[in-house]
Coordinates of C-alpha atoms in Angstrom, one line a residue:
Chain A
M1 CA 0.0 0.0 0.0
T2 CA 1.3 3.4 -1.0
V3 CA 0.2 6.7 0.3
F4 CA 1.8 8.7 -2.5
E5 CA 2.6 7.5 -6.0
T6 CA 4.0 9.8 -8.6
Q7 CA 4.6 9.2 -12.3
N8 CA 6.7 11.4 -14.5
L9 CA 6.3 14.3 -12.1
T10 CA 8.0 17.3 -13.8
R11 CA 8.3 20.9 -12.7
F12 CA 9.8 23.7 -14.9
Y13 CA 10.7 27.2 -13.8
G14 CA 11.1 29.3 -16.9
V15 CA 10.1 29.4 -20.6
R16 CA 10.9 25.8 -21.4
C17 CA 11.8 24.4 -24.8
P18 CA 11.3 20.9 -26.3
R19 CA 14.8 19.7 -25.3
C20 CA 14.7 20.9 -21.7
L21 CA 14.2 17.4 -20.3
E22 CA 16.9 15.6 -22.3
K23 CA 19.5 18.3 -21.8
T24 CA 19.2 18.3 -18.0
G25 CA 19.3 15.7 -15.3
A26 CA 21.9 13.7 -13.5
A27 CA 23.7 12.5 -16.6
A28 CA 23.8 16.0 -18.1
G29 CA 25.2 17.3 -14.8
T30 CA 22.9 20.3 -14.6
N31 CA 19.3 21.2 -14.1
I32 CA 19.4 24.3 -16.2
C33 CA 18.6 23.8 -19.8
P34 CA 21.6 25.1 -21.8
D35 CA 19.3 26.2 -24.7
C36 CA 16.7 28.2 -23.0
G37 CA 17.9 28.6 -19.4
T38 CA 14.8 26.9 -17.9
V39 CA 15.3 25.4 -14.5
V40 CA 14.0 21.8 -14.4
A41 CA 13.4 21.4 -10.7
L42 CA 11.8 18.0 -11.1
N43 CA 12.6 15.8 -14.1
N44 CA 10.2 12.8 -14.5
V45 CA 10.2 11.8 -10.9
N46 CA 8.6 8.4 -10.1
L47 CA 8.3 7.5 -6.5
R48 CA 6.1 5.6 -4.0
V49 CA 5.7 6.5 -0.4
P50 CA 4.8 3.3 1.4
K51 CA 1.9 3.7 3.9
G52 CA 3.1 3.8 7.5
E53 CA 6.7 4.0 6.5
I54 CA 9.3 6.7 6.5
L55 CA 10.6 7.6 3.0
G56 CA 13.9 9.5 3.0
V57 CA 14.5 11.9 0.2
I58 CA 18.3 12.5 0.0
G59 CA 20.1 14.9 -2.2
E60 CA 22.3 18.0 -2.3
S61 CA 21.0 21.6 -2.4
G62 CA 19.1 22.3 -5.6
S63 CA 18.4 18.7 -6.4
G64 CA 14.6 19.2 -6.2
K65 CA 13.9 17.7 -2.8
T66 CA 12.0 20.7 -1.5
T67 CA 10.1 21.2 -4.8
L68 CA 8.9 17.7 -4.6
L69 CA 7.8 18.2 -1.0
R70 CA 6.1 21.4 -1.8
Y71 CA 4.1 19.8 -4.6
L72 CA 3.0 16.8 -2.6
Y73 CA 2.2 19.0 0.4
G74 CA 0.1 21.2 -1.7
V75 CA 1.6 24.7 -1.7
D76 CA 2.9 24.4 -5.3
F77 CA 0.6 23.8 -8.2
G78 CA 2.7 24.0 -11.4
A79 CA 3.9 20.4 -11.9
T80 CA 3.0 18.2 -14.7
G81 CA 2.7 14.4 -14.6
S82 CA 0.7 12.4 -12.1
A83 CA 0.7 12.4 -8.3
L84 CA -1.8 10.1 -6.6
Y85 CA -2.6 10.4 -2.9
R86 CA -4.4 7.7 -1.0
N87 CA -6.7 9.3 1.6
P88 CA -7.5 7.5 4.9
S89 CA -10.6 6.0 3.4
G90 CA -8.6 4.4 0.7
E91 CA -9.6 6.5 -2.3
M92 CA -6.9 7.5 -4.7
I93 CA -6.9 11.2 -5.4
E94 CA -5.0 12.9 -8.3
L95 CA -3.4 15.9 -6.6
G96 CA -3.2 17.9 -9.9
E97 CA -7.0 17.8 -10.2
L98 CA -7.7 19.4 -6.8
D99 CA -8.5 23.1 -6.6
P100 CA -6.6 25.3 -4.1
A101 CA -9.3 25.1 -1.5
Q102 CA -9.3 21.3 -1.6
R103 CA -5.6 21.2 -1.4
R104 CA -5.8 23.5 1.7
R105 CA -8.3 21.1 3.2
L106 CA -5.8 18.3 2.7
R107 CA -3.0 20.3 4.3
D108 CA -5.2 21.3 7.2
R109 CA -6.7 18.0 8.0
E110 CA -4.6 15.1 6.6
F111 CA -1.1 16.5 6.3
G112 CA 1.3 17.9 8.8
I113 CA 4.6 19.7 8.1
V114 CA 7.7 20.6 10.0
F115 CA 10.0 23.2 8.4
Q116 CA 13.7 23.6 8.9
N117 CA 13.1 27.2 10.0
P118 CA 10.6 27.5 12.8
H119 CA 9.7 31.0 11.6
Q120 CA 8.1 29.3 8.5
G121 CA 6.0 27.0 10.5
L122 CA 5.1 29.0 13.6
N123 CA 3.6 32.4 14.3
F124 CA 5.9 34.1 16.8
R125 CA 3.4 36.8 17.7
I126 CA 1.1 34.3 19.4
S127 CA 1.7 31.8 22.2
A128 CA 2.9 28.3 21.6
G129 CA -0.5 27.0 22.7
G130 CA -2.1 29.4 20.2
N131 CA -0.1 27.9 17.4
I132 CA -1.4 24.5 18.2
A133 CA -4.9 25.9 18.8
E134 CA -4.9 27.2 15.2
R135 CA -4.5 23.7 13.8
V136 CA -7.1 22.3 16.2
L137 CA -9.5 25.0 15.2
V138 CA -9.4 24.2 11.5
S139 CA -10.7 20.8 12.4
G140 CA -13.9 22.4 13.6
E141 CA -13.4 22.3 17.4
R142 CA -15.0 25.3 19.0
N143 CA -14.7 24.5 22.7
Y144 CA -12.1 26.5 24.4
G145 CA -11.6 23.9 27.2
N146 CA -11.1 21.1 24.7
I147 CA -8.7 23.1 22.5
R148 CA -6.6 23.9 25.6
E149 CA -6.6 20.4 26.8
R150 CA -5.5 19.1 23.3
A151 CA -2.7 21.7 23.1
T152 CA -1.5 20.7 26.6
L153 CA -1.5 17.1 25.7
L154 CA 0.4 17.6 22.4
L155 CA 3.0 19.8 24.0
D156 CA 3.5 17.3 26.8
R157 CA 3.8 14.5 24.3
T158 CA 6.5 16.3 22.3
G159 CA 8.4 17.2 25.4
V160 CA 7.6 20.9 25.7
P161 CA 7.1 22.0 29.4
T162 CA 3.4 22.8 29.5
R163 CA 3.8 25.6 31.9
R164 CA 5.4 27.6 29.1
M165 CA 2.5 27.0 26.6
D166 CA 1.3 30.6 27.0
E167 CA 4.6 32.1 26.0
S168 CA 5.6 33.1 22.5
P169 CA 7.9 30.5 20.9
A170 CA 10.2 33.4 20.2
G171 CA 11.7 32.8 23.7
F172 CA 12.2 29.1 23.2
S173 CA 15.4 27.3 22.3
G174 CA 15.8 26.0 18.7
G175 CA 15.1 22.5 19.7
M176 CA 12.0 23.4 21.6
Q177 CA 10.7 25.5 18.7
Q178 CA 11.0 22.3 16.6
R179 CA 9.1 20.4 19.2
V180 CA 6.3 23.0 19.1
Q181 CA 6.3 22.7 15.3
I182 CA 6.0 18.9 15.6
A183 CA 3.2 19.3 18.2
R184 CA 1.4 21.7 15.8
A185 CA 1.8 19.3 12.9
L186 CA 0.3 16.4 14.9
A187 CA -2.6 18.5 16.2
T188 CA -5.1 17.2 13.7
E189 CA -3.9 13.6 13.8
P190 CA -2.6 13.7 10.2
C191 CA -1.9 10.6 8.2
V192 CA 1.1 12.1 6.4
L193 CA 3.9 14.1 8.0
F194 CA 6.3 16.1 5.8
L195 CA 9.7 16.8 7.5
D196 CA 11.8 19.4 5.6
E197 CA 15.4 19.3 7.0
V198 CA 14.0 19.3 10.6
T199 CA 17.3 18.9 12.4
T200 CA 19.6 20.8 10.1
S201 CA 19.9 23.9 12.3
L202 CA 20.2 22.1 15.6
D203 CA 23.3 20.9 17.5
L204 CA 24.1 17.2 17.7
S205 CA 22.6 16.4 21.1
V206 CA 19.4 18.2 20.4
Q207 CA 19.3 16.6 16.9
A208 CA 19.4 13.2 18.5
K209 CA 16.5 14.0 20.9
I210 CA 14.3 15.3 18.0
L211 CA 15.1 12.2 16.0
D212 CA 14.2 10.0 18.9
L213 CA 10.9 11.9 19.3
I214 CA 10.1 11.5 15.6
L215 CA 10.9 7.8 15.8
E216 CA 8.8 7.3 18.9
L217 CA 5.9 9.2 17.4
H218 CA 6.2 7.1 14.2
Q219 CA 6.2 3.9 16.2
R220 CA 3.1 4.9 18.1
T221 CA 1.0 6.4 15.4
R222 CA 2.3 4.5 12.3
L223 CA 1.9 7.6 10.2
S224 CA 3.6 7.9 6.8
I225 CA 6.5 10.3 6.7
L226 CA 8.2 12.0 3.8
L227 CA 11.6 13.0 5.2
V228 CA 13.6 15.5 3.1
T229 CA 17.2 15.8 4.2
H230 CA 20.7 16.3 2.8
D231 CA 22.1 14.5 5.9
I232 CA 22.4 10.8 5.1
G233 CA 22.9 10.1 8.8
V234 CA 19.5 11.5 9.6
A235 CA 17.9 9.4 6.8
R236 CA 19.8 6.3 8.0
M237 CA 18.4 6.7 11.5
L238 CA 14.8 7.3 10.6
A239 CA 14.0 6.1 7.1
S240 CA 13.2 2.6 6.0
H241 CA 12.9 3.5 2.3
C242 CA 15.0 6.0 0.5
I243 CA 15.3 7.9 -2.8
V244 CA 18.4 9.8 -3.9
M245 CA 17.9 12.8 -6.1
R246 CA 20.3 14.8 -8.2
Y247 CA 19.5 17.6 -10.7
G248 CA 15.8 17.0 -10.5
Q249 CA 16.0 13.3 -11.2
V250 CA 15.7 10.2 -8.9
V251 CA 19.0 8.4 -9.4
E252 CA 18.5 5.6 -6.9
T253 CA 15.6 4.1 -5.0
G254 CA 15.2 1.3 -2.6
L255 CA 15.4 0.2 1.0
M256 CA 17.6 2.3 3.2
D257 CA 19.9 -0.5 4.3
Q258 CA 20.3 -1.7 0.7
I259 CA 21.3 1.7 -0.5
L260 CA 23.8 2.1 2.3
E261 CA 25.4 -1.3 1.8
D262 CA 25.4 -1.5 -1.9
P263 CA 25.0 1.9 -3.6
Q264 CA 24.6 1.6 -7.4
H265 CA 24.8 5.1 -8.7
A266 CA 28.2 6.9 -8.7
Y267 CA 26.6 9.9 -6.9
T268 CA 25.2 7.8 -4.1
Q269 CA 28.5 6.1 -3.7
E270 CA 30.2 9.4 -3.4
L271 CA 27.5 10.6 -0.9
I272 CA 27.9 7.6 1.3
G273 CA 31.7 7.7 1.0
A274 CA 31.7 11.3 2.1
S275 CA 29.5 10.8 5.1
L276 CA 31.0 7.7 6.6
Chain B
M1 CA -35.6 57.2 -2.1
T2 CA -37.1 55.7 -5.2
D3 CA -37.6 57.2 -8.6
T4 CA -35.6 60.3 -7.7
F5 CA -32.3 59.3 -9.1
T6 CA -32.9 60.4 -12.6
Q7 CA -34.0 63.9 -11.8
D8 CA -32.3 67.0 -13.0
A9 CA -28.7 66.7 -11.8
S10 CA -27.9 70.2 -10.7
F11 CA -29.2 73.0 -8.6
N12 CA -28.2 76.4 -7.4
D13 CA -26.7 77.0 -4.0
G14 CA -29.3 79.4 -2.6
E15 CA -29.0 83.1 -3.1
T16 CA -25.2 83.2 -3.9
S17 CA -26.0 81.6 -7.2
E18 CA -23.1 81.7 -9.6
A19 CA -22.3 79.2 -12.4
S20 CA -19.2 78.2 -10.5
R21 CA -21.1 77.4 -7.3
Q22 CA -23.2 74.7 -8.8
Y23 CA -23.1 71.2 -7.5
S24 CA -24.6 68.0 -8.8
Y25 CA -27.4 66.7 -6.6
G26 CA -25.6 64.9 -3.8
L27 CA -22.3 66.4 -4.7
M28 CA -21.2 63.5 -6.9
D29 CA -22.1 63.1 -10.6
E30 CA -24.8 60.6 -11.5
A31 CA -22.3 58.0 -12.8
A32 CA -20.4 58.0 -9.5
K33 CA -23.6 57.6 -7.5
K34 CA -24.8 54.8 -9.8
E35 CA -21.5 53.0 -9.3
I36 CA -21.8 53.2 -5.5
R37 CA -25.5 52.0 -5.7
R38 CA -24.3 49.1 -7.8
A39 CA -21.7 48.3 -5.2
C40 CA -24.4 48.4 -2.5
L41 CA -26.6 46.1 -4.5
R42 CA -23.8 43.6 -4.9
A43 CA -23.0 43.9 -1.2
V44 CA -26.7 43.1 -0.4
A45 CA -26.6 40.1 -2.7
I46 CA -23.5 38.7 -0.9
P47 CA -24.0 39.6 2.8
G48 CA -20.8 40.4 4.6
Y49 CA -18.6 40.4 1.4
Q50 CA -16.5 43.5 0.9
V51 CA -17.2 45.0 -2.5
P52 CA -14.5 47.3 -3.8
F53 CA -15.7 50.7 -5.1
A54 CA -14.0 53.8 -6.4
S55 CA -14.1 56.0 -3.4
R56 CA -14.4 59.6 -4.5
E57 CA -12.8 62.7 -3.1
M58 CA -15.1 64.3 -0.6
P59 CA -15.0 67.8 1.0
I60 CA -14.1 66.1 4.2
A61 CA -10.9 64.2 5.0
R62 CA -10.7 60.4 4.6
G63 CA -11.3 58.8 7.9
F64 CA -14.0 61.3 8.8
G65 CA -16.8 59.3 7.4
T66 CA -16.3 59.5 3.7
G67 CA -17.5 56.0 3.1
G68 CA -20.8 56.5 4.9
L69 CA -21.2 59.9 3.4
Q70 CA -20.8 58.6 -0.2
I71 CA -23.4 55.9 0.4
T72 CA -25.8 58.3 1.9
L73 CA -25.3 60.8 -0.9
S74 CA -25.9 58.1 -3.5
I75 CA -29.2 56.8 -2.1
I76 CA -30.7 60.0 -0.8
G77 CA -33.3 62.0 -2.7
P78 CA -35.9 64.7 -2.2
G79 CA -38.5 63.5 0.3
D80 CA -36.0 61.5 2.3
T81 CA -35.5 62.3 5.9
L82 CA -31.9 62.0 7.2
K83 CA -30.6 61.5 10.7
V84 CA -26.9 61.6 11.4
I85 CA -25.4 60.4 14.7
D86 CA -21.9 60.2 16.0
Q87 CA -21.4 57.7 18.9
G88 CA -25.2 58.0 19.5
S89 CA -25.2 61.7 19.6
D90 CA -26.9 64.0 17.1
D91 CA -25.0 67.0 18.4
S92 CA -21.3 66.0 18.1
V93 CA -19.1 67.9 15.6
N94 CA -18.9 65.0 13.1
A95 CA -22.6 64.5 13.0
V96 CA -23.5 68.2 12.8
S97 CA -21.0 68.9 10.0
L98 CA -22.0 65.9 8.0
R99 CA -25.7 66.8 8.4
S100 CA -25.2 70.4 7.3
L101 CA -23.1 69.3 4.3
I102 CA -25.8 66.8 3.2
E103 CA -28.5 69.5 3.7
K104 CA -26.6 71.8 1.5
V105 CA -26.0 69.5 -1.4
C106 CA -29.3 67.6 -1.3
P107 CA -32.2 70.1 -1.5
G108 CA -35.5 68.5 -0.8
A109 CA -34.2 66.1 1.7
N110 CA -35.2 66.8 5.3
T111 CA -33.1 66.2 8.4
T112 CA -34.3 65.1 11.7
E113 CA -33.1 63.9 15.1
D114 CA -36.0 61.5 15.5
S115 CA -35.0 57.9 14.7
D116 CA -38.7 57.0 13.9
E117 CA -39.0 59.8 11.3
A118 CA -35.8 59.1 9.5
T119 CA -35.6 57.1 6.3
I120 CA -31.8 57.1 6.3
V121 CA -29.7 57.1 9.4
Q122 CA -26.0 57.7 9.0
T123 CA -24.1 56.6 12.0
R124 CA -20.6 56.5 13.4
H125 CA -20.0 53.6 15.9
R126 CA -23.6 53.1 17.2
I127 CA -27.0 51.7 16.3
P128 CA -29.9 53.8 17.5
E129 CA -31.7 52.4 20.5
T130 CA -35.0 52.8 18.7
I131 CA -35.5 49.7 16.6
L132 CA -35.5 50.6 13.0
G133 CA -38.1 49.4 10.5
E134 CA -38.1 47.9 7.0
H135 CA -38.5 51.3 5.4
Q136 CA -35.3 52.6 7.0
V137 CA -31.6 52.3 5.9
L138 CA -28.8 52.4 8.4
V139 CA -25.5 53.6 6.9
F140 CA -22.3 53.0 8.9
Q141 CA -19.0 54.9 8.7
V142 CA -16.3 52.2 8.8
P143 CA -12.6 52.9 9.5
Y144 CA -11.2 49.4 8.8
P145 CA -13.5 47.1 6.7
D146 CA -11.6 43.9 7.0
I147 CA -11.9 41.9 10.3
L148 CA -8.9 39.8 9.2
G149 CA -6.7 43.0 9.1
G150 CA -5.7 42.4 12.7
V151 CA -4.6 38.8 12.2
E152 CA -3.2 38.8 8.6
M153 CA -1.2 41.6 7.3
N154 CA -1.1 40.6 3.6
E155 CA -4.3 41.6 1.8
E156 CA -3.9 39.0 -0.9
R157 CA -3.8 36.3 1.7
R158 CA -6.9 37.9 3.4
V159 CA -8.9 37.7 0.2
Q160 CA -7.9 34.0 0.0
L161 CA -8.9 33.4 3.6
H162 CA -12.3 35.0 3.0
G163 CA -12.7 33.0 -0.2
E164 CA -12.1 29.8 1.6
T165 CA -13.9 30.9 4.7
D166 CA -10.8 30.1 6.7
Y167 CA -11.4 32.0 9.9
A168 CA -9.2 29.9 12.3
K169 CA -7.0 32.9 12.8
L170 CA -10.0 34.9 14.3
Y171 CA -10.6 32.1 16.8
V172 CA -6.9 32.0 17.6
A173 CA -7.0 35.7 18.4
L174 CA -10.0 35.0 20.7
Y175 CA -8.1 32.1 22.2
E176 CA -5.1 34.3 22.9
D177 CA -7.5 36.9 24.5
V178 CA -8.9 34.3 26.9
V179 CA -5.4 32.9 27.7
R180 CA -4.2 36.4 28.6
N181 CA -7.2 37.8 30.3
G182 CA -9.3 34.9 31.4
R183 CA -12.3 36.0 29.3
I184 CA -13.1 37.7 26.0
T185 CA -12.2 41.3 26.3
S186 CA -12.7 42.5 22.7
G187 CA -15.0 45.6 23.0
A188 CA -15.9 47.6 19.9
G189 CA -15.8 45.9 16.5
Y190 CA -16.5 42.4 17.7
P191 CA -16.0 39.9 14.9
V192 CA -19.2 38.4 13.5
E193 CA -20.2 35.9 10.9
V194 CA -22.8 37.0 8.5
N195 CA -25.3 34.6 7.0
R196 CA -23.1 31.7 8.2
H197 CA -20.5 32.6 5.7
Y198 CA -18.3 35.7 5.7
A199 CA -16.6 37.0 8.8
M200 CA -17.2 40.8 9.1
T201 CA -16.4 43.7 11.3
P202 CA -19.6 45.3 12.5
S203 CA -17.6 48.6 12.4
P204 CA -16.6 49.7 15.9
I205 CA -20.0 49.5 17.4
P206 CA -20.0 48.3 21.0
R207 CA -20.8 44.7 21.8
W208 CA -24.2 45.9 23.0
D209 CA -25.2 46.7 19.4
V210 CA -24.0 43.4 17.8
P211 CA -27.1 41.3 18.5
R212 CA -29.2 44.1 17.2
L213 CA -27.6 43.7 13.7
S214 CA -28.9 40.2 13.5
M215 CA -32.3 39.7 11.8
S216 CA -32.8 43.5 11.8
H217 CA -35.8 44.8 9.9
N218 CA -33.8 47.5 8.3
L219 CA -31.0 47.4 5.6
N220 CA -27.5 48.0 7.0
L221 CA -24.9 49.4 4.6
F222 CA -21.3 49.8 5.6
G223 CA -19.0 52.3 3.8
A224 CA -15.2 52.5 4.2
G225 CA -14.1 55.5 2.2
R226 CA -10.4 55.3 2.9
E227 CA -10.2 51.6 2.3
K228 CA -12.6 51.8 -0.7
K229 CA -14.9 49.0 0.4
I230 CA -18.7 48.7 0.8
F231 CA -20.5 45.8 2.6
A232 CA -24.0 45.1 3.8
V233 CA -26.2 43.2 6.2
P234 CA -29.5 42.9 4.5
P235 CA -32.8 42.8 6.5
Y236 CA -33.5 39.5 8.2
T237 CA -30.0 38.2 7.9
E238 CA -28.4 36.2 10.6
V239 CA -25.4 37.8 12.3
T240 CA -23.6 35.6 14.8
P241 CA -20.7 36.7 17.0
I242 CA -17.6 34.6 16.8
Q243 CA -17.2 32.7 20.1
F244 CA -16.3 29.4 21.8
S245 CA -19.0 27.1 23.0
D246 CA -17.7 27.5 26.5
Q247 CA -16.5 31.1 26.3
R248 CA -19.5 33.0 25.0
F249 CA -20.0 36.4 23.6
S250 CA -21.8 38.8 26.0
V251 CA -23.0 42.4 25.8
E252 CA -21.9 45.0 28.3
S253 CA -23.7 44.5 31.5
F254 CA -23.4 48.0 33.2
L255 CA -23.7 46.6 36.7
D256 CA -22.7 48.6 39.8
R257 CA -20.9 47.3 42.8
N258 CA -24.0 45.7 44.2
G259 CA -24.6 43.9 41.0
E260 CA -27.5 46.1 40.0
R261 CA -28.1 47.5 36.5
I262 CA -27.0 51.1 36.4
A263 CA -29.7 53.5 35.2
C264 CA -29.2 56.5 32.9
A265 CA -28.7 59.5 35.2
R266 CA -30.9 61.6 33.0
C267 CA -33.8 59.5 31.8
G268 CA -33.6 56.5 34.2
S269 CA -33.5 53.9 31.4
T270 CA -32.0 50.6 32.4
G271 CA -32.3 49.1 28.9
S272 CA -29.9 51.3 26.9
F273 CA -26.2 51.5 26.2
L274 CA -24.6 53.9 28.6
D275 CA -21.6 56.3 28.4
E276 CA -19.6 57.0 31.4
I277 CA -19.4 60.8 31.8
Y278 CA -16.9 62.7 33.9
L279 CA -18.4 65.6 35.7
S280 CA -16.6 68.8 36.5
D281 CA -16.0 67.7 40.1
G282 CA -14.2 64.6 39.0
A283 CA -17.1 62.2 39.8
T284 CA -18.5 60.0 37.1
T285 CA -22.1 59.3 36.1
F286 CA -23.7 57.2 33.4
M287 CA -26.0 58.4 30.7
C288 CA -27.6 57.0 27.5
S289 CA -25.2 57.1 24.6
D290 CA -28.2 57.7 22.3
T291 CA -29.1 61.3 23.1
E292 CA -32.3 61.3 21.1
Y293 CA -33.6 58.2 22.7
C294 CA -32.6 59.6 26.1
R295 CA -34.4 62.9 25.5
K296 CA -37.6 61.1 24.4
N297 CA -37.4 58.7 27.3
A298 CA -36.9 61.6 29.7
E299 CA -40.0 63.3 28.4
I300 CA -42.1 60.2 28.9
V301 CA -40.7 59.5 32.3
S302 CA -40.8 63.1 33.5
P303 CA -40.7 64.5 36.0
V304 CA -37.0 63.8 36.4
P305 CA -36.7 60.6 38.5
S306 CA -35.4 61.1 42.0
G307 CA -31.6 60.8 42.4
A308 CA -31.0 61.7 38.8
V309 CA -28.7 64.6 38.0
E310 CA -29.6 67.4 35.7
F311 CA -28.0 67.1 32.3
R312 CA -24.7 68.9 32.2
S313 CA -22.4 68.9 29.2
P314 CA -19.2 66.9 29.9
I315 CA -17.1 69.7 28.5
P316 CA -17.6 73.4 29.5
L317 CA -19.6 75.1 26.7

């Protein structure tokens, strides 16, 4: 069972010409079309996100990881090709056919996201509890007591001291801000969680704690996670499946252990060689 | 108000008549008034939706009621009777100036202080205590038309939020209010939902007036001249305050220390919105904010009830 399945997903930024696709990609060594200067952020990406598993998307900066995440999450609409999403009741939905309001509904109710930069995911002008309340509210809850209880529970579960829930996250440490983001993402009990470089800006000990938290949450809830990272160590710790991207293309795909033990593509070999 | 719009569009300004002193009826040209009436119609058709319009230059500064003024000038005609109030008072500078301006540029239209007599009531920040009827139009002067302005800075995003009726942010503001203060403290301009769809600011009317917008017999038109928006609450339209199921909206209670409802010091009313008035000796007293209602009530109740103070102007005249 897959929760996402894409076929020939392609995303251009620019004028595009008929030869954009063949002149870019991992083999061409660029994602900018030499003829017309179009950036090919995604070049015929095929992937499957298995239900209840963590799929790691590894690649260097500019390889198209975040574009892929933005399209699947539903804040980018310009891609061609097919991207199917299986909702909790088992229906397959073509993401490209949804209008912006329907995509927002998916984002609000069925997806959760944690950004690298907490400023992107949190509103620093309201309290940490308020940030979580916002997500609880979109699910239709209109009882103050229930909202408060839910926010307390989520913060507690993600390891944020609940006595600080009425403070702005601006005064929190980086690790705690990430915990608030995770609590916010989980507020509506999503079935897919998008993690965009969640530990990149944290120091090693805090990184380890956040990774532990994610693993623990995953084990308890069995939600599907799309993990975007350039840190192969993070992917190794969390992901069961993995794709490696370069210049907008998927160059390698498989089980995490398999890729680590026996990388096929030269770029993957280089990547693993560099990190170990 | 009907069938007067197509009449001869100009008139002479009394005895000082010169060609240069001629105004169109209602100050604006017919096309401008028509555009504003069309915006009003659209606003009525989509209750609570902010219709953009081309706000004209007025002989008063933006922010002094140009939105309400333009609506009034567009719908008024000979035979209409106009009442203008500012915070409930017929006598404040803003009300007096607007009334005399409209008198000057709309010959044939009468003015009054009586809420029952008026066909159009232009108001700043209050709804008259007297319940208006189906034949009456209430025109609000609105400073900030978008209720989402306080929670979302980007106007493009706000339009999107309205389009998707995504009002979680308004509830978050309410949540934060309760967290900080233990209850809802929002006073004037309490956020409301119109016809179970658009969130709207009722203009900064006190909470007291908010329930009176709902299912009103009269048409309510809101004009924001500076922000170039018109919106409406048509007659018999549901207006519900935004609230939590366990933290409810409530109107001002005006209770004294003993928990008893304070009465107006002038007319003795216990069923009207009160203003706290500072007397020259530093003491405070409460009087009806709606001066016309208060005066009428005082006449009925007269002689002056015991314990009431004689009316004194809050500022030395």
